[in-house]
Short mmCIF file of C-alpha atoms and ligand atoms in Angstrom, two decimals:
data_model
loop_
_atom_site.label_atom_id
_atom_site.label_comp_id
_atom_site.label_asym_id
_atom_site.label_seq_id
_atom_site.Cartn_x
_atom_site.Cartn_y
_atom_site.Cartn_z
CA UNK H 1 57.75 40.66 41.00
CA UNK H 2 57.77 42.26 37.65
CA UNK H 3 60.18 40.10 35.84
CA UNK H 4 58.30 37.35 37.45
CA UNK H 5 55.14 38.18 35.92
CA UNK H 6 56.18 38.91 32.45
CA UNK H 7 58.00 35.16 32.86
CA UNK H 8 54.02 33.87 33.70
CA UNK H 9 52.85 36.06 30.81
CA UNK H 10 55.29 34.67 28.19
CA UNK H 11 54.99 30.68 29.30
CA UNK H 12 51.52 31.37 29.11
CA UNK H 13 51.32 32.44 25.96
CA UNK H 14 53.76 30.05 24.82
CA UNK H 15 52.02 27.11 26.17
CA UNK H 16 47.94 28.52 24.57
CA UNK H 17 50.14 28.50 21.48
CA UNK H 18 50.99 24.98 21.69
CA UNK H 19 47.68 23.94 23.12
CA UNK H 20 45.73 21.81 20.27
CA UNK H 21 42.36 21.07 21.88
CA UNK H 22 39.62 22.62 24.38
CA UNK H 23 40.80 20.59 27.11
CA UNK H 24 44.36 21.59 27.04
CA UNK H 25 43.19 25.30 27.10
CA UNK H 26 40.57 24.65 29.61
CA UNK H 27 43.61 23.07 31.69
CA UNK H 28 46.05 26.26 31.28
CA UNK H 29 42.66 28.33 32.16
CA UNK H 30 42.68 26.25 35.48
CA UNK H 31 46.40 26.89 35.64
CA UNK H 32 46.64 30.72 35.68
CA UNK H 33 43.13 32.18 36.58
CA UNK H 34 41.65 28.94 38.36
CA UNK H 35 41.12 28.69 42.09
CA UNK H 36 44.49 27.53 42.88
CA UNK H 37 45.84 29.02 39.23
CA UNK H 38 48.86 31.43 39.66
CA UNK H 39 47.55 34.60 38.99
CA UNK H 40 45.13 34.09 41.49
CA UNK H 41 47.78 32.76 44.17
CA UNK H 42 49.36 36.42 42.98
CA UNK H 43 46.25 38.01 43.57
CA UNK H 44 45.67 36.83 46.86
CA UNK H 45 49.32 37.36 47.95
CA UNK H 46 48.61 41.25 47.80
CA UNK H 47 47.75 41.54 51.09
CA UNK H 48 51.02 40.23 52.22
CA UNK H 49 52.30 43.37 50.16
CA UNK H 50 53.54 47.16 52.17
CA UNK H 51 50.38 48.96 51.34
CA UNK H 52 51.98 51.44 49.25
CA UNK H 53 53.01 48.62 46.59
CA UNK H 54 49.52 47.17 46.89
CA UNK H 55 48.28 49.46 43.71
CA UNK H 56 50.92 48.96 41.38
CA UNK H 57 51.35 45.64 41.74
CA UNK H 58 47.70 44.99 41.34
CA UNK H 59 47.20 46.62 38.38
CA UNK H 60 50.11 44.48 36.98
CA UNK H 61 49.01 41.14 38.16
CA UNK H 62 45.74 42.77 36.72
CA UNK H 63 47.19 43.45 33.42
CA UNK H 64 48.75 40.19 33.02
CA UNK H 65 45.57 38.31 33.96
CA UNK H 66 44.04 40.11 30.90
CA UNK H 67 46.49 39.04 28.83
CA UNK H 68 46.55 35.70 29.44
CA UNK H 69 43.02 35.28 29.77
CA UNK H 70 42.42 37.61 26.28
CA UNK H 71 44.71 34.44 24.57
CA UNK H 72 43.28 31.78 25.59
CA UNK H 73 40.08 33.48 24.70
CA UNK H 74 41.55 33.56 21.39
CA UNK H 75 42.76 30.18 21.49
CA UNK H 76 39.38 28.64 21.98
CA UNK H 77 37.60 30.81 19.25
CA UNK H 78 40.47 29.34 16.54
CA UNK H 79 39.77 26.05 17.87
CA UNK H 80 36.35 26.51 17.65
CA UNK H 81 36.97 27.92 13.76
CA UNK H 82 39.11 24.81 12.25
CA UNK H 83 36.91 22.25 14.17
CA UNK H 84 33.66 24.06 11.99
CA UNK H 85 35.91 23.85 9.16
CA UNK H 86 36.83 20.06 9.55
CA UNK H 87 33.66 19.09 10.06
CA UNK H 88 32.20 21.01 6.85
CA UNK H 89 34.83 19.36 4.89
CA UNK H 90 33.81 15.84 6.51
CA UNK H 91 30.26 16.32 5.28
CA UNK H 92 30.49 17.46 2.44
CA UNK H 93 27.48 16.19 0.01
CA UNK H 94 28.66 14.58 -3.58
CA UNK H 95 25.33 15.95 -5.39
CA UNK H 96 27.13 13.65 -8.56
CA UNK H 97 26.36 10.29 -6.26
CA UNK H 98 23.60 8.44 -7.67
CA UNK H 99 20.70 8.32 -5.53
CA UNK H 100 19.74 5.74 -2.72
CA UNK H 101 16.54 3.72 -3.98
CA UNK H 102 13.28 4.09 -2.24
CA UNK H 103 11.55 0.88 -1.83
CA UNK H 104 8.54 1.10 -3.58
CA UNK H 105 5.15 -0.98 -3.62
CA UNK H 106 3.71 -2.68 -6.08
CA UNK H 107 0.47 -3.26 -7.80
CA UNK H 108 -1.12 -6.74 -6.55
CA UNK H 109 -1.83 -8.87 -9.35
CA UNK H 110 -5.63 -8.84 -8.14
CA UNK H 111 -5.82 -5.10 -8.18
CA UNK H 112 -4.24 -4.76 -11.93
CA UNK H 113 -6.95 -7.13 -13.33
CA UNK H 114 -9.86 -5.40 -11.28
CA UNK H 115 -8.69 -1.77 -12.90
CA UNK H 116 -8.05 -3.49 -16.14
CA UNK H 117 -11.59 -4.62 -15.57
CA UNK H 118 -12.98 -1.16 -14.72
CA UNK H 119 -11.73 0.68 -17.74
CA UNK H 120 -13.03 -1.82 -20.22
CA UNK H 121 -16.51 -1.79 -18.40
CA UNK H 122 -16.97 1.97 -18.24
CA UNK H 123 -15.34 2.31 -21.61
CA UNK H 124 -18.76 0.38 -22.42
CA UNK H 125 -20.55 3.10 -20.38
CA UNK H 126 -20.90 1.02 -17.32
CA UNK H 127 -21.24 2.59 -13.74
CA UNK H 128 -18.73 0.82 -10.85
CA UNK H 129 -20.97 0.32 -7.50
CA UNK H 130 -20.19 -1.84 -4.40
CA UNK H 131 -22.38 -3.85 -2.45
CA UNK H 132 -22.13 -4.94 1.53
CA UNK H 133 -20.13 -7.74 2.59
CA UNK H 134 -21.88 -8.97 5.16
CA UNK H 135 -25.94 -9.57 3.77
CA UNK H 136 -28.95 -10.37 4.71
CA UNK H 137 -29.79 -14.25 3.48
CA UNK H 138 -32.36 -12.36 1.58
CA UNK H 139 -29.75 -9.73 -1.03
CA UNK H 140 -27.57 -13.41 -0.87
CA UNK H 141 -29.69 -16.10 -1.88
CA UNK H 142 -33.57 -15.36 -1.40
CA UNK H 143 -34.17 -12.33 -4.04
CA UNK H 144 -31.57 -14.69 -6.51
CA UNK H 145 -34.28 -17.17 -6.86
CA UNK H 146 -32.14 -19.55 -4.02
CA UNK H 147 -35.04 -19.98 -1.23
CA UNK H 148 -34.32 -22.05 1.70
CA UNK H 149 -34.00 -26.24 0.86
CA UNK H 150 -32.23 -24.82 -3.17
CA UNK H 151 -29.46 -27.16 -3.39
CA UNK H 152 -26.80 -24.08 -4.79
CA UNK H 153 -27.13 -22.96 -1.13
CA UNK H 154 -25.14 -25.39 -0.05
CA UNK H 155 -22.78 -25.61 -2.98
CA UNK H 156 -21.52 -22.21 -1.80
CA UNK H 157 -21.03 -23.26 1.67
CA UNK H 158 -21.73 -19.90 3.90
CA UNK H 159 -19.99 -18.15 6.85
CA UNK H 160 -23.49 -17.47 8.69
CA UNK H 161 -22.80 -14.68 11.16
CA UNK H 162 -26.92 -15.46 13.00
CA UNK H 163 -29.20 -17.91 11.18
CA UNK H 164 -30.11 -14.72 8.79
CA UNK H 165 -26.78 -12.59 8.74
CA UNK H 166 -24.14 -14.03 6.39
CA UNK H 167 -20.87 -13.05 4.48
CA UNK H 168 -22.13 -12.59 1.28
CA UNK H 169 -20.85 -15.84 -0.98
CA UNK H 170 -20.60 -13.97 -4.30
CA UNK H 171 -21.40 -10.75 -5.71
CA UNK H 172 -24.57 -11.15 -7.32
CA UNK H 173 -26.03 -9.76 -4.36
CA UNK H 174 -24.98 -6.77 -5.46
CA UNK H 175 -27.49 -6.89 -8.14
CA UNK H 176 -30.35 -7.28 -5.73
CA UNK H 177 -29.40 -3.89 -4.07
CA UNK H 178 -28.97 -2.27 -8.01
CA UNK H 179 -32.42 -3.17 -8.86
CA UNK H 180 -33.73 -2.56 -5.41
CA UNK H 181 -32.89 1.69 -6.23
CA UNK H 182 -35.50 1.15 -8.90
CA UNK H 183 -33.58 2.65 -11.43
CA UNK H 184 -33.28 1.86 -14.73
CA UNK H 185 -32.11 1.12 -17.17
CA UNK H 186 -28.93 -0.16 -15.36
CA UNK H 187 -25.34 -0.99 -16.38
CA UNK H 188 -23.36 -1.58 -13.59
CA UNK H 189 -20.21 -3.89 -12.67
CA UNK H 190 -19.63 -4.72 -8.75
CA UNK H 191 -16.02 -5.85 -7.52
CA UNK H 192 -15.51 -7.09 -4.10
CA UNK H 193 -14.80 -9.59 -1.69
CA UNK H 194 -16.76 -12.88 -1.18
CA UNK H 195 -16.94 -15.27 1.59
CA UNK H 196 -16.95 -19.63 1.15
CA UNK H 197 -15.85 -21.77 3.92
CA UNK H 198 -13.75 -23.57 2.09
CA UNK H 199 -10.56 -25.47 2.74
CA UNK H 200 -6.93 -22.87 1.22
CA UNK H 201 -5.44 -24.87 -1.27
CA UNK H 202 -4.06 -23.89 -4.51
CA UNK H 203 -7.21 -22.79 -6.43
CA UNK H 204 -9.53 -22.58 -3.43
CA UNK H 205 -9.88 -19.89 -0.42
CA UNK H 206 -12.27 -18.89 1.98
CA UNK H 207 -12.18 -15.73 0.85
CA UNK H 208 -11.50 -14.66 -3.29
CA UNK H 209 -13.14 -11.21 -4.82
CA UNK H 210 -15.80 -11.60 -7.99
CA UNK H 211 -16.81 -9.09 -10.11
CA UNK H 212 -20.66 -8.50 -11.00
CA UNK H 213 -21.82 -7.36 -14.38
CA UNK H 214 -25.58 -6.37 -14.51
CA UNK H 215 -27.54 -4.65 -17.66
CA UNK H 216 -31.28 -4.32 -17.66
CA UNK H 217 -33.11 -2.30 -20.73
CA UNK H 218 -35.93 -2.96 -22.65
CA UNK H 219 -34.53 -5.07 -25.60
CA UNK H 220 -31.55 -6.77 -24.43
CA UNK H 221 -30.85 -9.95 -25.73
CA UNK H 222 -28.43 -12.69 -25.19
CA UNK H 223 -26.57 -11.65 -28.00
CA UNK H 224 -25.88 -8.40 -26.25
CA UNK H 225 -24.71 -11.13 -23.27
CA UNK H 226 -22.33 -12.62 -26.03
CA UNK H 227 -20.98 -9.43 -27.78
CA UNK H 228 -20.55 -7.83 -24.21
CA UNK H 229 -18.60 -10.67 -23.39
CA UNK H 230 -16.55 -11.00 -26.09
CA UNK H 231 -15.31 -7.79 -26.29
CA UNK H 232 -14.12 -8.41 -22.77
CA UNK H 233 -12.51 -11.59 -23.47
CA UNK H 234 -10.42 -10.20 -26.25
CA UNK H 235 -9.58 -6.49 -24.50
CA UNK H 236 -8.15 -8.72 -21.24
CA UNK H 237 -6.19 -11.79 -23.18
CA UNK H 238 -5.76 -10.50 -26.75
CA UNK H 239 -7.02 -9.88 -30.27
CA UNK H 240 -6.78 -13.67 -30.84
CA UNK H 241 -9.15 -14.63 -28.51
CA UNK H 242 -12.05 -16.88 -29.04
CA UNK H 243 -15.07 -17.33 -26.27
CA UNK H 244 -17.43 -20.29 -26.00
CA UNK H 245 -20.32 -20.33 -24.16
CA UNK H 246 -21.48 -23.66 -22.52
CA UNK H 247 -24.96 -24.45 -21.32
CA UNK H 248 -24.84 -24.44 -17.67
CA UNK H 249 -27.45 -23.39 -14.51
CA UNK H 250 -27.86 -20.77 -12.10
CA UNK H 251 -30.80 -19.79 -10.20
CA UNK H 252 -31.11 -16.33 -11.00
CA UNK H 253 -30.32 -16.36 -14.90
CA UNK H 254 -32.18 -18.30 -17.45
CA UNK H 255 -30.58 -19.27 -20.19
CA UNK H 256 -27.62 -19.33 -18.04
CA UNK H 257 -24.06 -20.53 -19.31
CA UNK H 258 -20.22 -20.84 -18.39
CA UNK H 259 -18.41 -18.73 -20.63
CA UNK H 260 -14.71 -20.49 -21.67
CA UNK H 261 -11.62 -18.69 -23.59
CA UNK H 262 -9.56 -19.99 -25.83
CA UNK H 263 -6.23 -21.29 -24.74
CA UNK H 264 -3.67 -18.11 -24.89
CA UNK H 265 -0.69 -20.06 -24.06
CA UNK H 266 -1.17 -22.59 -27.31
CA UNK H 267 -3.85 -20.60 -29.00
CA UNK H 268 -6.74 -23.57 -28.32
CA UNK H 269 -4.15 -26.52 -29.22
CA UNK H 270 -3.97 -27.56 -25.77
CA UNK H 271 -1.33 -27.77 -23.39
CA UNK H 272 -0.52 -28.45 -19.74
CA UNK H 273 -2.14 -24.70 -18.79
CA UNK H 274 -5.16 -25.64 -20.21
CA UNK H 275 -4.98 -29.23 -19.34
CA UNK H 276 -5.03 -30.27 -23.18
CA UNK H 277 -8.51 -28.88 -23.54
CA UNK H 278 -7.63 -26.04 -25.34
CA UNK H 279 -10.19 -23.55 -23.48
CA UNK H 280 -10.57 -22.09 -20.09
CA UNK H 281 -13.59 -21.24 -18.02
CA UNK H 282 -13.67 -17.33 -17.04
CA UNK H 283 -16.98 -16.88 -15.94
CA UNK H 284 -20.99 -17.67 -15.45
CA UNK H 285 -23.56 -15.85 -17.07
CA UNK H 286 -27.13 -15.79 -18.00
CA UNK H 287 -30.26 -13.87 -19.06
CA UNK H 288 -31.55 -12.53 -15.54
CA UNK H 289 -34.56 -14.90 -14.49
CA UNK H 290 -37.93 -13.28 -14.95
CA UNK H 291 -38.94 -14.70 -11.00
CA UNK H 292 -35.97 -12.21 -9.93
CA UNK H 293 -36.93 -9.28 -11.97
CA UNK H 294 -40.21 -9.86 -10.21
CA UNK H 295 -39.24 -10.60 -6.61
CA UNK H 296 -36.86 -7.08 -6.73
CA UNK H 297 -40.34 -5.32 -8.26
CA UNK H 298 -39.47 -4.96 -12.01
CA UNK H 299 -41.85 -6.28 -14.90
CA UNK H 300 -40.57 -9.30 -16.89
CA UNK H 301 -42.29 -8.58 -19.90
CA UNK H 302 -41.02 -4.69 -19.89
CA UNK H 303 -37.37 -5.38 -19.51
CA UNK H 304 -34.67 -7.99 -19.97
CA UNK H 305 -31.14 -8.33 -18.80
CA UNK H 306 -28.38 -10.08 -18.61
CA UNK H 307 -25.80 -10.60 -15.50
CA UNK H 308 -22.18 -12.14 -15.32
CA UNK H 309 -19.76 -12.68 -12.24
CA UNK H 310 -15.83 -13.40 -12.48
CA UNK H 311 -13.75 -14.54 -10.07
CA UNK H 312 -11.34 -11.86 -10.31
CA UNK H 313 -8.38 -14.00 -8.94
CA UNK H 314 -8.71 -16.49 -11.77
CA UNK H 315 -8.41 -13.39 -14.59
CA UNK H 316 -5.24 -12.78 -12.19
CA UNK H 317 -3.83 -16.17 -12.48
CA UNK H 318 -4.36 -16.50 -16.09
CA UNK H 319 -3.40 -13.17 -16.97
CA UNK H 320 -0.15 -14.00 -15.43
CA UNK H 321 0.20 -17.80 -16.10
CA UNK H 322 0.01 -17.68 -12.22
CA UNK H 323 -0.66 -21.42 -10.84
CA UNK H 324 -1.12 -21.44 -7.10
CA UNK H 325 -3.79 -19.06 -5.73
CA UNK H 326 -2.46 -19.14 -2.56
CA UNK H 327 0.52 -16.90 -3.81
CA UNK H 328 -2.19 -13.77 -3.78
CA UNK H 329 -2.30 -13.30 -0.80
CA UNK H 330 0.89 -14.24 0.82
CA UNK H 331 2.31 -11.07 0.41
CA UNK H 332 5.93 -12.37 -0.47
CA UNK H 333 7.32 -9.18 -1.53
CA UNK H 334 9.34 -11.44 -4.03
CA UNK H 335 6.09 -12.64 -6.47
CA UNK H 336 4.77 -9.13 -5.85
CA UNK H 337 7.82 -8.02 -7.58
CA UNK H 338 6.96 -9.60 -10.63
CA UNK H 339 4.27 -7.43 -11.50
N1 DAH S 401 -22.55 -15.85 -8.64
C1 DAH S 401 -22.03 -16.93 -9.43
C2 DAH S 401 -20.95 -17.66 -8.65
O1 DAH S 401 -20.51 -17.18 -7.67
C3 DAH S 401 -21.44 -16.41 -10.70
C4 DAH S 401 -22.48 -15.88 -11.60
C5 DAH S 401 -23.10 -16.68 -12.54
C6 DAH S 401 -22.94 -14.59 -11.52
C7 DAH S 401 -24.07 -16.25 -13.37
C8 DAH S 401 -23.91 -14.09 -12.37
C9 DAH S 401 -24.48 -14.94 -13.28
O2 DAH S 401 -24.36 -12.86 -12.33
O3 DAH S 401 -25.44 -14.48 -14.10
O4 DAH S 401 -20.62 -18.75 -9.02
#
């Protein structure tokens, strides 16, 4: 019995030595102290024992049990030890690799014009304020000097929500709501999102942002109007540029003209940007009309202004030599690259 057991205790041992992985310990586990494993066949063959061997055996068959089960306890716990240690090795972290790049976004065209716009207009001491998008016929047209039958309503051809709820077709309704406050003198710019029903194609859609300029002081003149301008012109395409201002109409400014820049792609020679001509139109502007100052309660013969509104999709274009519109707002993350 003796010789027997030290014979299990030494294969035992010999075989948790060779044993590589959990499972082949978990199998000699099974083997020796496992339902059917041999110590516990041993174990259970006590009571075939004489009584008075019962103890000693027992306490070898004990002894032995603790042996082999205190190395395979081992066993595991070394296992356990080099598989931490290969797997530290396999994940190691190079700190000397170079980074993985984080997509990032980028500015849209129309947004780097509009702050480009901002920080020349409040450089001039000029306050940013937004209007509504969806007006009241009466900020829209009506307080502009456009009243119902005005032909330049239906030049700007209007998403009418009910016959006196609209999206607003350009941002000189803004104005209305600046004067409205009653506050003055006011120098204000508006940027935001108008409404036209018109057809996308490359320099038209139904929906484009402007930006409003409004000043109204005692004094100002249409020189201010020009100088204003100018300094705009030059701060957005360069030193070199030259502005022209063309007679034109608008309801709610009078004088009222189209402002054009000179050509920055062949400095006012003309070429196929500007179509040979040499300049490009930026903008409308005007002297505000005396019947608006009056319809929006402010006296005519007190105070003068003058008012401007760019599209800000055409600074975009041209600030970028940029010749479909329709580019702006397809999100194609490859001409949003670009800028
Ligand atoms: N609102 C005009 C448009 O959408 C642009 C404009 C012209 C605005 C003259 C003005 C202005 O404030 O004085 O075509």
């Amino acid at each position: 019995m003796t010789g027997n057991l030290e014979q299990i205790i030494r294969d035992a041992q010999k075989a948790v030595k060779e044993a590589a992985t959990n499972e082949d310990i978990e199998k000699l586990r099974v083997k020796y102290s496992g339902k059917k494993g041999e110590i516990t066949a041993l174990l259970k063959g006590l009571k075939d024992l004489p009584p008075e061997e019962r103890p000693r055996a027992g306490e070898a068959i004990n002894k032995a049990r603790t042996q082999i089960e205190t190395a395979i306890a081992q066993a595991q716990a070394g296992i356990r030890e080099k598989t931490m240690e290969l797997r530290l090795a396999s994940e190691t972290l190079d700190v000397t690799l170079p980074a993985e790049e984080v997509p990032q976004g980028h500015t849209h065209p129309n947004t780097i014009a509009l702050e480009e716009l901002e920080r020349i207009f409040i450089g001039m001491g000029y306050e940013v304020v937004e209007g509504p998008e969806v007006e009241k016929d009466y900020y829209n047209f009506e307080a502009l000097n456009i009243p119902d039958g005005h032909p330049a309503k239906d030049e700007q051809d209007t998403f009418y929500i009910n016959g006196d709820i609209l999206l607003r077709t350009q941002t000189s309704s803004a104005q209305v709501h600046e004067m409205e406050k009653g506050r003055l003198p006011i120098r204000m710019i508006s940027p935001g999102r108008v409404f036209r029903s018109d057809a996308v194609d490359a320099t038209h859609s139904p929906s484009f942002h402007q930006v409003e300029g409004l000043v109204i002081d005692k004094g100002i003149t249409f020189a201010d109007l020009k100088g204003t301008l100018e300094v705009m012109a030059r701060e957005l395409f360069g030193e070199e540029t030259k502005v022209r201002f063309r007679p034109h109409h608008f309801p709610f400014t009078e004088p009222s003209a189209e402002v054009d820049v000179s050509c920055f792609k062949c400095g006012g020679k003309g070429c196929s940007f500007c179509k040979g001509e040499g300049w490009i139109e930026i903008l409308g502007c005007g002297m505000v009309h005396p019947h608006v100052f009056e319809m929006n309660g402010i006296d005519p013969d007190e105070y003068t202004g003058f008012a401007f509104g760019v599209g800000l999709e055409r600074i975009a274009l041209l600030k970028y030599g940029i010749d479909d519109m329709r580019l702006m707002y397809d999100n194609d993350i490859r001409f949003l690259d670009q800028f």
